[in-house]
CSV table of C-alpha atoms in Angstrom, one decimal:
chain,number,residue,atom,x,y,z
A,21,MET,CA,24.1,-24.2,-1.2
A,22,THR,CA,23.3,-28.1,-1.6
A,23,GLU,CA,24.3,-30.9,0.7
A,24,LYS,CA,25.1,-34.5,0.2
A,25,PRO,CA,21.4,-36.1,2.1
A,26,ILE,CA,23.1,-38.3,5.2
A,27,LEU,CA,21.6,-41.9,4.5
A,28,PRO,CA,20.9,-43.5,7.7
A,29,ASP,CA,23.3,-46.5,8.4
A,30,THR,CA,21.5,-50.0,8.7
A,31,SER,CA,24.9,-51.5,8.9
A,32,GLY,CA,24.2,-52.1,12.5
A,33,ALA,CA,28.1,-51.1,13.9
A,34,ASP,CA,28.1,-49.2,16.9
A,35,THR,CA,31.4,-47.1,15.8
A,36,SER,CA,29.8,-46.1,12.3
A,37,SER,CA,27.7,-43.0,14.0
A,38,SER,CA,30.1,-41.2,15.7
A,39,GLU,CA,32.5,-41.7,12.1
A,40,THR,CA,29.4,-40.5,10.4
A,41,GLU,CA,29.1,-37.6,12.6
A,42,PHE,CA,32.8,-36.6,12.5
A,43,ASP,CA,32.4,-36.9,8.5
A,44,ALA,CA,29.7,-34.5,8.7
A,45,GLU,CA,31.4,-32.4,10.9
A,46,THR,CA,35.2,-32.7,8.2
A,47,ARG,CA,32.8,-31.9,5.0
A,48,ARG,CA,30.9,-29.2,6.8
A,49,ILE,CA,34.3,-27.5,7.1
A,50,SER,CA,35.5,-28.5,3.9
A,51,GLU,CA,32.2,-26.8,2.4
A,52,ARG,CA,32.8,-23.8,4.4
A,53,ARG,CA,36.6,-23.4,3.4
A,54,GLN,CA,35.5,-23.8,-0.1
A,55,LEU,CA,33.1,-20.9,0.2
A,56,LEU,CA,35.5,-18.9,1.9
A,57,THR,CA,37.6,-19.0,-1.1
A,58,LEU,CA,35.1,-18.3,-3.4
A,59,GLY,CA,34.0,-15.5,-1.0
A,60,ALA,CA,37.8,-14.4,-1.2
A,61,ALA,CA,37.3,-14.2,-5.0
A,62,GLY,CA,34.0,-12.1,-4.8
A,63,LEU,CA,31.9,-14.1,-4.3
A,64,PRO,CA,29.1,-11.9,-2.1
A,65,MET,CA,28.7,-13.3,1.4
A,66,MET,CA,25.0,-12.1,1.9
A,67,LEU,CA,22.1,-11.6,-0.4
A,68,THR,CA,19.2,-9.4,-0.2
A,69,LEU,CA,15.8,-10.5,-1.4
A,70,LYS,CA,14.3,-9.2,-3.9
A,71,ALA,CA,10.3,-10.1,-2.3
A,72,SER,CA,11.2,-8.6,0.8
A,73,ALA,CA,8.9,-7.6,3.1
A,74,ARG,CA,9.9,-3.6,2.2
A,75,GLU,CA,9.2,-4.7,-1.2
A,76,VAL,CA,5.4,-5.7,-0.1
A,77,LEU,CA,5.1,-2.5,1.5
A,78,ILE,CA,6.0,-0.4,-1.2
A,79,SER,CA,3.8,-2.3,-4.0
A,80,GLN,CA,0.9,-1.2,-1.8
A,81,LEU,CA,1.9,2.1,-2.6
A,82,THR,CA,2.3,1.6,-6.5
A,83,CYS,CA,-1.0,0.8,-7.2
A,84,THR,CA,-3.1,1.7,-10.2
A,85,VAL,CA,-7.0,1.9,-11.1
A,86,LYS,CA,-7.9,1.5,-14.6
A,87,LEU,CA,-11.5,2.9,-14.9
A,88,PRO,CA,-13.6,0.2,-16.6
A,89,GLN,CA,-15.8,2.3,-18.5
A,90,ARG,CA,-16.4,5.9,-18.4
A,91,MET,CA,-17.1,8.1,-15.2
A,92,ARG,CA,-19.2,10.8,-15.1
A,93,ILE,CA,-19.8,12.4,-12.2
A,94,LEU,CA,-22.2,15.2,-10.9
A,95,VAL,CA,-21.5,17.3,-7.9
A,96,ASP,CA,-24.4,19.9,-6.4
A,97,CYS,CA,-23.6,23.1,-4.3
A,98,ASP,CA,-23.8,21.1,-0.6
A,99,GLY,CA,-20.9,19.2,-2.3
A,100,ALA,CA,-22.8,15.8,-3.2
A,101,ALA,CA,-22.2,14.2,-5.9
A,102,TRP,CA,-24.0,11.3,-8.4
A,103,VAL,CA,-22.0,9.1,-9.9
A,104,GLY,CA,-22.9,7.4,-13.2
A,105,THR,CA,-22.4,6.6,-16.5
A,106,ARG,CA,-25.4,8.9,-18.5
A,107,SER,CA,-24.8,11.8,-20.4
A,108,ILE,CA,-25.7,15.1,-19.5
A,109,ASP,CA,-26.1,17.6,-21.9
A,110,TYR,CA,-25.3,21.3,-21.7
A,111,VAL,CA,-26.3,23.7,-24.2
A,112,ASN,CA,-24.9,27.2,-25.0
A,113,GLY,CA,-26.5,30.0,-23.2
A,114,LYS,CA,-29.2,27.8,-21.2
A,115,GLY,CA,-27.7,25.3,-19.5
A,116,PHE,CA,-27.8,21.7,-18.6
A,117,GLU,CA,-31.3,19.8,-19.5
A,118,VAL,CA,-32.9,19.7,-16.2
A,119,ALA,CA,-34.7,16.4,-17.2
A,120,ASP,CA,-31.3,15.2,-18.0
A,121,ILE,CA,-29.9,15.8,-14.6
A,122,VAL,CA,-33.1,14.3,-13.0
A,123,LYS,CA,-32.4,11.1,-14.9
A,124,PHE,CA,-28.7,11.2,-14.3
A,125,LYS,CA,-29.5,11.7,-10.8
A,126,ASP,CA,-32.2,8.7,-11.2
A,127,LYS,CA,-29.9,5.7,-12.3
A,128,ALA,CA,-26.7,6.9,-10.6
A,129,SER,CA,-24.6,3.7,-9.6
A,130,TYR,CA,-23.3,5.7,-6.4
A,131,VAL,CA,-24.9,8.7,-4.6
A,132,PHE,CA,-22.8,11.1,-1.8
A,133,PRO,CA,-24.4,12.7,0.7
A,134,SER,CA,-23.8,16.6,1.0
A,135,GLY,CA,-20.1,17.8,2.1
A,136,THR,CA,-18.4,15.0,0.4
A,137,VAL,CA,-16.9,17.0,-2.4
A,138,PRO,CA,-14.6,19.5,-0.9
A,139,ASN,CA,-15.3,22.9,-2.5
A,140,ASN,CA,-12.4,22.6,-5.3
A,141,TRP,CA,-15.0,20.7,-7.1
A,142,ARG,CA,-18.2,22.3,-6.5
A,143,PRO,CA,-20.0,24.8,-9.1
A,144,ASP,CA,-18.5,28.1,-9.0
A,145,THR,CA,-22.3,29.5,-9.3
A,146,CYS,CA,-25.0,28.7,-7.0
A,147,PRO,CA,-28.6,29.3,-7.4
A,148,ILE,CA,-30.6,31.4,-5.3
A,149,GLU,CA,-34.0,30.0,-4.4
A,150,GLU,CA,-36.6,32.5,-5.4
A,151,CYS,CA,-39.0,30.0,-7.3
A,152,ASN,CA,-40.1,28.1,-4.1
A,153,ASN,CA,-43.6,28.6,-4.9
A,154,ASP,CA,-45.4,25.3,-3.9
A,155,ASP,CA,-49.1,26.3,-5.3
A,156,ASP,CA,-47.4,26.3,-8.7
A,157,ASP,CA,-49.5,24.4,-11.3
A,158,ASP,CA,-46.5,22.9,-13.1
A,159,ASP,CA,-46.3,19.3,-13.9
A,160,ASP,CA,-42.4,18.9,-12.2
A,161,ASP,CA,-43.5,16.5,-9.6
A,162,ASP,CA,-45.4,14.2,-12.3
A,163,ASP,CA,-41.6,12.4,-12.9
A,164,PHE,CA,-41.5,11.4,-9.2
A,165,ASP,CA,-44.2,9.4,-7.8
A,166,PHE,CA,-44.1,10.1,-4.1
A,167,GLU,CA,-46.4,7.5,-3.0
A,168,SER,CA,-44.2,4.6,-4.8
A,169,ALA,CA,-40.9,6.0,-4.0
A,170,SER,CA,-42.2,6.4,-0.5
A,171,ALA,CA,-43.1,2.6,-0.2
A,172,GLU,CA,-39.6,1.6,-1.5
A,173,LEU,CA,-38.3,3.5,0.6
A,174,ASP,CA,-40.0,2.3,3.7
A,175,GLU,CA,-39.1,-1.1,2.5
A,176,LEU,CA,-35.2,-0.6,2.3
A,177,MET,CA,-35.4,0.9,5.5
A,178,ARG,CA,-36.7,-2.6,7.1
A,179,ALA,CA,-34.2,-3.9,5.4
A,180,SER,CA,-30.4,-4.7,6.9
A,181,PHE,CA,-28.5,-1.5,5.8
A,182,SER,CA,-25.7,-3.7,7.2
A,183,ASP,CA,-25.6,-5.7,4.0
A,184,GLN,CA,-27.5,-4.2,1.5
A,185,ALA,CA,-24.5,-1.6,0.8
A,186,ASP,CA,-26.5,-1.0,-2.6
A,187,GLY,CA,-29.6,-0.4,-0.9
A,188,ILE,CA,-28.3,2.4,1.0
A,189,MET,CA,-27.2,4.4,-1.5
A,190,LEU,CA,-30.7,3.2,-3.6
A,191,ALA,CA,-32.6,5.2,-0.3
A,192,SER,CA,-29.7,7.7,-0.3
A,193,ALA,CA,-30.6,8.6,-3.8
A,194,MET,CA,-34.3,8.8,-3.2
A,195,ILE,CA,-34.0,10.8,-0.5
A,196,SER,CA,-31.6,13.4,-2.7
A,197,ARG,CA,-34.1,12.8,-5.3
A,198,LYS,CA,-37.0,13.9,-3.0
A,199,GLY,CA,-35.4,16.8,-2.1
A,200,ASP,CA,-34.2,17.6,-5.6
A,201,ASP,CA,-37.8,19.2,-6.0
A,202,ASP,CA,-37.0,21.7,-3.7
A,203,ASP,CA,-33.9,22.9,-5.2
A,204,ASP,CA,-33.8,22.3,-8.7
A,205,ASP,CA,-35.3,24.6,-10.1
A,206,ASP,CA,-37.9,22.3,-10.9
A,207,ASP,CA,-40.5,24.8,-9.5
A,208,CYS,CA,-39.3,27.7,-11.9
A,209,ASP,CA,-40.5,25.6,-14.5
A,210,GLU,CA,-37.3,25.3,-16.5
A,211,ASP,CA,-35.8,23.2,-19.0
A,212,TYR,CA,-32.3,24.6,-18.0
A,213,VAL,CA,-30.3,25.0,-14.8
A,214,ASP,CA,-27.2,26.9,-15.7
A,215,SER,CA,-26.2,26.9,-11.9
A,216,GLY,CA,-26.0,25.0,-9.1
A,217,TYR,CA,-24.3,21.6,-10.4
A,218,ALA,CA,-20.5,21.5,-11.9
A,219,TYR,CA,-20.5,18.1,-14.2
A,220,TYR,CA,-16.8,16.3,-14.6
A,221,GLN,CA,-16.2,12.8,-17.0
A,222,ILE,CA,-13.4,10.9,-16.9
A,223,ASN,CA,-12.8,8.5,-20.0
A,224,LYS,CA,-12.9,4.7,-19.8
A,225,ASN,CA,-9.5,3.0,-19.5
A,226,THR,CA,-8.0,6.0,-17.2
A,227,THR,CA,-5.2,5.1,-15.1
A,228,ILE,CA,-5.2,6.7,-11.7
A,229,SER,CA,-2.4,6.4,-9.4
A,230,PRO,CA,-3.5,7.4,-6.0
A,231,ALA,CA,-0.2,7.7,-5.0
A,232,ASP,CA,0.3,10.5,-6.9
A,233,HIS,CA,-2.5,12.5,-4.4
A,234,LEU,CA,-0.4,11.1,-1.3
A,235,SER,CA,2.0,14.4,0.5
A,236,GLY,CA,4.2,12.6,3.0
A,237,SER,CA,1.6,9.7,4.5
A,238,THR,CA,-1.3,12.6,4.2
A,239,TRP,CA,-3.6,12.7,1.3
A,240,SER,CA,-3.4,15.7,-0.8
A,241,THR,CA,-5.6,15.4,-3.8
A,242,GLN,CA,-5.0,17.1,-6.9
A,243,ASN,CA,-7.4,19.3,-8.6
A,244,ASN,CA,-8.5,17.6,-11.5
A,245,ASN,CA,-10.9,15.2,-12.2
A,246,ASN,CA,-8.5,12.1,-11.1
A,247,GLY,CA,-8.5,14.3,-7.7
A,248,LEU,CA,-12.1,14.2,-7.4
A,249,PHE,CA,-12.3,10.4,-8.2
A,250,ILE,CA,-10.0,10.1,-4.8
A,251,GLU,CA,-12.0,12.0,-2.8
A,252,LEU,CA,-14.8,10.2,-3.7
A,253,SER,CA,-13.0,6.9,-3.3
A,254,LEU,CA,-12.1,8.1,-0.1
A,255,ALA,CA,-15.7,8.5,0.8
A,256,TYR,CA,-16.7,5.1,-0.2
A,257,GLU,CA,-13.6,3.9,1.7
A,258,ALA,CA,-15.0,5.3,4.8
A,259,SER,CA,-18.4,3.6,4.9
A,260,TYR,CA,-17.9,0.6,2.9
A,261,GLY,CA,-14.6,-0.2,3.6
A,262,ASN,CA,-12.8,-2.4,0.9
A,263,THR,CA,-16.0,-4.0,-0.3
A,264,ALA,CA,-16.0,-4.4,-4.1
A,265,GLY,CA,-18.0,-2.3,-5.9
A,266,TRP,CA,-16.3,1.0,-6.6
A,267,PRO,CA,-13.7,0.7,-8.8
A,268,GLY,CA,-10.0,0.5,-8.1
A,269,ILE,CA,-11.4,0.3,-4.1
A,270,SER,CA,-8.7,-2.3,-3.4
A,271,CYS,CA,-6.3,0.1,-4.3
A,272,ILE,CA,-7.2,2.8,-2.4
A,273,PHE,CA,-8.2,0.3,0.8
A,274,SER,CA,-4.0,-1.2,0.4
A,275,ILE,CA,-3.1,2.7,0.3
A,276,ILE,CA,-4.7,3.3,3.8
A,277,THR,CA,-3.6,0.2,5.1
A,278,TYR,CA,-0.1,0.9,4.1
A,279,LEU,CA,-0.4,4.4,6.2
A,280,GLY,CA,-2.3,3.0,9.1
A,281,GLN,CA,0.9,1.1,9.1
A,282,GLN,CA,3.1,3.7,8.8
A,283,SER,CA,1.6,5.7,11.4
B,22,MET,CA,27.2,4.1,6.3
B,23,ALA,CA,29.9,1.9,4.9
B,24,SER,CA,33.4,2.1,5.6
B,25,SER,CA,36.1,0.7,4.5
B,26,GLY,CA,36.7,-1.4,8.0
B,27,ASP,CA,40.5,-1.8,7.9
B,28,ASP,CA,40.6,0.3,10.8
B,29,SER,CA,42.0,-0.7,14.2
B,30,SER,CA,40.7,2.5,15.5
B,31,GLN,CA,36.9,1.2,14.4
B,32,VAL,CA,34.6,-0.6,16.8
B,33,TRP,CA,32.1,-2.8,15.3
B,34,THR,CA,28.8,-3.4,16.8
B,35,SER,CA,25.3,-5.2,16.0
B,36,ASP,CA,22.1,-5.3,17.5
B,37,SER,CA,20.5,-8.5,17.6
B,38,SER,CA,16.7,-6.7,18.6
B,39,GLN,CA,16.9,-5.3,15.5
B,40,TYR,CA,16.9,-8.6,13.6
B,41,LEU,CA,14.8,-12.0,13.1
B,42,SER,CA,16.6,-15.0,11.7
B,43,VAL,CA,15.9,-18.5,10.7
B,44,MET,CA,18.5,-20.5,9.9
B,45,TYR,CA,18.3,-23.0,7.3
B,46,ASP,CA,20.9,-25.9,7.0
B,47,ASP,CA,24.2,-23.5,7.2
B,48,THR,CA,22.6,-20.4,6.4
B,49,HIS,CA,20.2,-18.0,7.7
B,50,LEU,CA,17.4,-15.7,6.5
B,51,VAL,CA,17.5,-12.3,8.5
B,52,TYR,CA,14.6,-10.1,8.2
B,53,PHE,CA,16.3,-6.5,9.3
B,54,LYS,CA,13.3,-4.5,11.1
B,55,PRO,CA,14.2,-1.3,10.3
B,56,SER,CA,14.8,-1.7,6.7
B,57,GLY,CA,11.9,-4.1,6.1
B,58,GLU,CA,14.7,-6.1,4.1
B,59,THR,CA,15.0,-10.0,4.0
B,60,HIS,CA,18.6,-11.0,3.4
B,61,PHE,CA,20.5,-14.3,3.0
B,62,LEU,CA,23.1,-14.7,5.0
B,63,ASN,CA,25.9,-17.5,4.9
B,64,PHE,CA,27.7,-19.2,8.0
B,65,LEU,CA,30.2,-15.8,7.7
B,66,SER,CA,28.4,-13.1,7.8
B,67,PHE,CA,25.9,-14.7,10.3
B,68,GLY,CA,28.5,-15.3,12.0
B,69,LEU,CA,29.6,-12.1,12.2
B,70,ILE,CA,26.6,-10.4,13.3
B,71,ASP,CA,25.8,-12.8,15.5
B,72,VAL,CA,29.4,-12.2,17.7
B,73,LEU,CA,28.8,-8.7,17.4
B,74,SER,CA,25.9,-8.9,18.6
B,75,GLU,CA,27.1,-10.3,21.5
B,76,LYS,CA,30.3,-8.2,21.7
B,77,SER,CA,32.3,-4.9,20.3
B,78,LEU,CA,34.6,-5.5,18.2
B,79,THR,CA,37.8,-4.4,16.6
B,80,ILE,CA,38.8,-6.0,13.5
B,81,ASP,CA,41.6,-7.8,14.9
B,82,GLY,CA,39.8,-8.9,17.8
B,83,LEU,CA,36.9,-9.9,15.5
B,84,HIS,CA,39.2,-11.9,13.1
B,85,GLU,CA,40.8,-13.7,15.7
B,86,LEU,CA,37.1,-14.7,17.5
B,87,ILE,CA,35.7,-15.6,14.3
B,88,GLN,CA,38.3,-18.4,14.0
B,89,ASP,CA,37.8,-19.8,16.5
B,90,ARG,CA,34.5,-20.4,16.5
B,91,PHE,CA,34.3,-22.2,13.5
B,92,SER,CA,38.0,-24.0,14.0
B,93,LEU,CA,39.0,-22.0,11.0
B,94,THR,CA,42.5,-20.7,10.5
B,95,ALA,CA,43.6,-17.2,9.5
B,96,ASP,CA,44.4,-18.5,6.1
B,97,ASP,CA,40.6,-19.9,5.9
B,98,ILE,CA,39.4,-16.3,6.2
B,99,PRO,CA,41.5,-13.9,4.5
B,100,LYS,CA,41.3,-10.4,6.9
B,101,SER,CA,40.5,-8.7,3.4
B,102,LEU,CA,37.6,-10.9,3.3
B,103,LEU,CA,36.2,-10.4,6.7
B,104,ILE,CA,36.5,-6.7,5.8
B,105,SER,CA,34.1,-6.7,3.0
B,106,THR,CA,31.7,-9.0,4.4
B,107,LEU,CA,31.5,-6.3,7.2
B,108,ALA,CA,31.2,-3.9,4.7
B,109,GLU,CA,28.3,-5.6,2.8
B,110,LEU,CA,26.7,-6.1,6.4
B,111,ASP,CA,27.2,-2.2,6.9
B,112,LEU,CA,25.4,-1.2,3.6
B,113,ALA,CA,22.1,-3.4,4.8
B,114,GLY,CA,22.7,-1.8,8.2
B,115,LEU,CA,23.0,-5.0,9.8
B,116,VAL,CA,26.2,-3.9,11.8
B,117,SER,CA,27.7,-0.4,12.4
B,118,SER,CA,30.7,0.5,13.8
B,119,LYS,CA,32.0,4.0,15.5
B,120,ARG,CA,35.7,5.2,16.0
B,121,VAL,CA,37.5,5.2,19.2
B,122,LYS,CA,39.4,7.9,20.6
B,123,GLU,CA,43.0,7.0,21.1
B,124,LYS,CA,44.1,8.2,24.6
B,125,LEU,CA,47.0,10.5,24.9
């Protein structure tokens, strides 16, 4: 509804202002009559804006995540996870190549601590430590320089963790790596390991809809690779909030924010 | 739940605590909190919820009061228009009605 602007009176006559008010009221009533005539003919007397606050809230739920690159996830028996892009070969009858696992962990972009990944995605079989003989003469430890790693770790510890999210992850990776020498069967001097790890792969450009993993207002992740991605996303969000890095974290964050608004 | 509104035993009401409104010229933007929706109301539809926020009324009482409020006549505001507008407002949740039991 548009209205002609009421121009200021410049004639200087005292009576003109009251006439203007009268004219304005007359015009207003006339316009209202016209509107009512249109209403009687079927024109709606109210409109609901599409860009309403509700639409904004719902859009928080409908966001999707499209993976910019292939994501590979290695999960151990304790629920720790390593996320990266390197491949790990699995040889039938033998298992994963230990060297691949070591490299994957070493180059992982993200490391999640034990307990992060629910049982659904942990390996079906876990090794029983029987080869923990430290006085063997194998060279398994040669691929890891404890002295230099320790020095790097000390440096990281001195750095401010609050503004070095990647540093924390790297430190975690080193700690995990250090522990790996005890539980990766390295001491058993095997080239392959057929238990103790589950390995998942999500292809590049996979579109994930986090809201599909919601039941009511609570998370209920589906038992598939995308569900694992959601679990790791939630773990990342719990530690780092909406800090850029993890793919699609802003989508996850917006849904968590939405759920918070509803509770 | 929308209803026809053409019932003298129906009393209409509105709750101003449920919405926020801002006036622009002769129209009103109304944000209805329970639904999270924003509605664009003209003088008549906003006048209805404004009047009904102050007092619950039957369709006849509302018809009279709304004429007085806007210095208009029954010819200007046909009762059928009032009823259809109430139905729109009812669908949006901005007004509601209840049937009053007639005394025996």
